[in-house]
Coordinates of C-alpha atoms in Angstrom, one line a residue:
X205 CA 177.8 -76.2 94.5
X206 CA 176.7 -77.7 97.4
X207 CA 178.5 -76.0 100.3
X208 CA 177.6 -76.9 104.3
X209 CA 176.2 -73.1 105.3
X210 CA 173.6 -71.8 108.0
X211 CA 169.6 -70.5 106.5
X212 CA 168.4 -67.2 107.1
X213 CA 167.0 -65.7 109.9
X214 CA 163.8 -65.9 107.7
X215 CA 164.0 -69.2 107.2
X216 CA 165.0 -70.7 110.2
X217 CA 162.0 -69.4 112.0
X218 CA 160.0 -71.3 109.1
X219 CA 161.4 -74.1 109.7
X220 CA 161.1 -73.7 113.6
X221 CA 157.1 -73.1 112.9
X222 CA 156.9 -76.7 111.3
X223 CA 158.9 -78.4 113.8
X224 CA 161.5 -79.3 111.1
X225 CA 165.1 -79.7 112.8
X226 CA 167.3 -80.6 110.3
X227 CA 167.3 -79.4 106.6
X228 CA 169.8 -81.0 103.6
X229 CA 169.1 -78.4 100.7
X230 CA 171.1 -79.4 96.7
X231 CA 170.4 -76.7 94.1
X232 CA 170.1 -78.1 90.2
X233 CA 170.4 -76.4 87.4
X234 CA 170.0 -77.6 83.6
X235 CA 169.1 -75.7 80.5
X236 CA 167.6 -72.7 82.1
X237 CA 165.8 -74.9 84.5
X238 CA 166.6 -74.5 88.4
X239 CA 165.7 -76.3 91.6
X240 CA 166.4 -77.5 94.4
X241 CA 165.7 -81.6 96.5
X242 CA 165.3 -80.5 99.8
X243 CA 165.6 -83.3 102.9
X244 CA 163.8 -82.0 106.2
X245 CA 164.1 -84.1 109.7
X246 CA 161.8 -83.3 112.5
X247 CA 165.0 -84.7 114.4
X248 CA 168.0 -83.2 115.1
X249 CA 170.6 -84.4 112.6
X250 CA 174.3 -84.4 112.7
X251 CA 176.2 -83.0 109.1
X252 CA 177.1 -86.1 106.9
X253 CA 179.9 -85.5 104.5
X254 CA 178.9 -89.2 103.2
X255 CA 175.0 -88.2 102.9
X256 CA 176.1 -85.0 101.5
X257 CA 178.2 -85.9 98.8
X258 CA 175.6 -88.6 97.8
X259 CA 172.7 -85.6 97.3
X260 CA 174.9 -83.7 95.4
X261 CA 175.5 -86.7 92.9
X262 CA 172.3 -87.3 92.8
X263 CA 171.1 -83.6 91.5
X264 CA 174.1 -83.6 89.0
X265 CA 172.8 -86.8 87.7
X266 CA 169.3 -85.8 87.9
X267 CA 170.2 -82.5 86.1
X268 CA 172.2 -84.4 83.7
X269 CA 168.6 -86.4 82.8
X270 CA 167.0 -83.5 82.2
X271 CA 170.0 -82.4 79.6
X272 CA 169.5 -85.8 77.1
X273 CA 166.1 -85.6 77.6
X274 CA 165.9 -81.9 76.2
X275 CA 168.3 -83.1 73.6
X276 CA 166.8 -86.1 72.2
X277 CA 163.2 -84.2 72.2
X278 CA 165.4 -81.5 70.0
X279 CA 166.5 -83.8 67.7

Protein backbone atom coordinates (compact mmCIF):
# COMPACT_ATOMS: atom_id res chain seq x y z
CA UNK A 1 0.00 0.00 0.00
CA UNK A 2 2.61 2.21 -0.48
CA UNK A 3 1.30 5.00 -2.63
CA UNK A 4 3.69 8.39 -3.38
CA UNK A 5 1.18 11.22 -1.47
CA UNK A 6 1.85 14.64 0.26
CA UNK A 7 1.79 14.76 4.70
CA UNK A 8 -0.48 16.89 6.50
CA UNK A 9 -0.33 20.31 7.19
CA UNK A 10 0.34 18.99 10.75
CA UNK A 11 2.95 17.13 9.86
CA UNK A 12 4.83 18.91 7.52
CA UNK A 13 5.41 21.76 9.93
CA UNK A 14 6.92 18.82 12.20
CA UNK A 15 9.02 17.90 10.00
CA UNK A 16 9.94 21.58 9.07
CA UNK A 17 10.73 22.16 13.01
CA UNK A 18 13.48 19.23 12.79
CA UNK A 19 15.02 20.39 9.70
CA UNK A 20 13.96 17.06 8.01
CA UNK A 21 13.39 17.60 4.11
CA UNK A 22 12.60 14.55 2.79
CA UNK A 23 10.48 11.76 4.36
CA UNK A 24 9.99 7.90 2.77
CA UNK A 25 7.06 6.49 5.04
CA UNK A 26 6.00 2.13 4.44
CA UNK A 27 3.14 1.07 6.58
CA UNK A 28 3.21 -2.89 7.86
CA UNK A 29 0.78 -4.78 9.05
CA UNK A 30 0.81 -8.56 10.44
CA UNK A 31 -1.39 -10.28 12.80
CA UNK A 32 -3.04 -7.37 14.38
CA UNK A 33 0.30 -5.75 14.62
CA UNK A 34 0.88 -2.30 12.58
CA UNK A 35 3.73 0.01 11.84
CA UNK A 36 5.39 1.92 9.93
CA UNK A 37 9.86 2.23 8.77
CA UNK A 38 10.09 5.69 8.19
CA UNK A 39 13.36 7.22 6.16
CA UNK A 40 13.99 11.13 6.98
CA UNK A 41 16.74 13.29 4.87
CA UNK A 42 17.76 16.55 6.20
CA UNK A 43 18.33 16.99 2.30
CA UNK A 44 16.12 17.58 -0.18
CA UNK A 45 15.42 14.24 -2.00
CA UNK A 46 14.01 13.62 -5.42
CA UNK A 47 10.96 10.52 -5.45
CA UNK A 48 12.67 7.16 -6.40
CA UNK A 49 10.39 4.67 -7.83
CA UNK A 50 13.58 2.19 -7.45
CA UNK A 51 14.05 3.18 -3.60
CA UNK A 52 10.47 2.98 -3.31
CA UNK A 53 9.58 -0.25 -4.43
CA UNK A 54 12.68 -1.62 -2.48
CA UNK A 55 10.99 -0.19 1.02
CA UNK A 56 7.88 -1.64 0.31
CA UNK A 57 9.51 -5.19 -0.20
CA UNK A 58 11.19 -4.80 2.50
CA UNK A 59 8.05 -4.17 5.05
CA UNK A 60 6.15 -7.07 3.22
CA UNK A 61 9.02 -9.21 3.99
CA UNK A 62 9.58 -7.88 7.37
CA UNK A 63 5.79 -8.40 8.00
CA UNK A 64 5.95 -11.66 6.55
CA UNK A 65 8.82 -12.48 9.54
CA UNK A 66 6.72 -11.55 12.02
CA UNK A 67 3.77 -14.04 10.52
CA UNK A 68 6.17 -17.50 10.92
CA UNK A 69 7.50 -16.23 13.82
CA UNK A 70 3.89 -15.97 15.54
CA UNK A 71 3.22 -19.29 13.91
CA UNK A 72 6.04 -21.36 14.95
CA UNK A 73 5.69 -19.83 18.68
CA UNK A 74 1.86 -21.17 18.12
CA UNK A 75 2.76 -24.38 17.34
Amino acid sequence: NALLCTCSAETRAKLQASEIRACLRIPFKSDGIEGEFRCESRTRREPSFELHAAAELFAQLFAMSLEIDRLKNAG
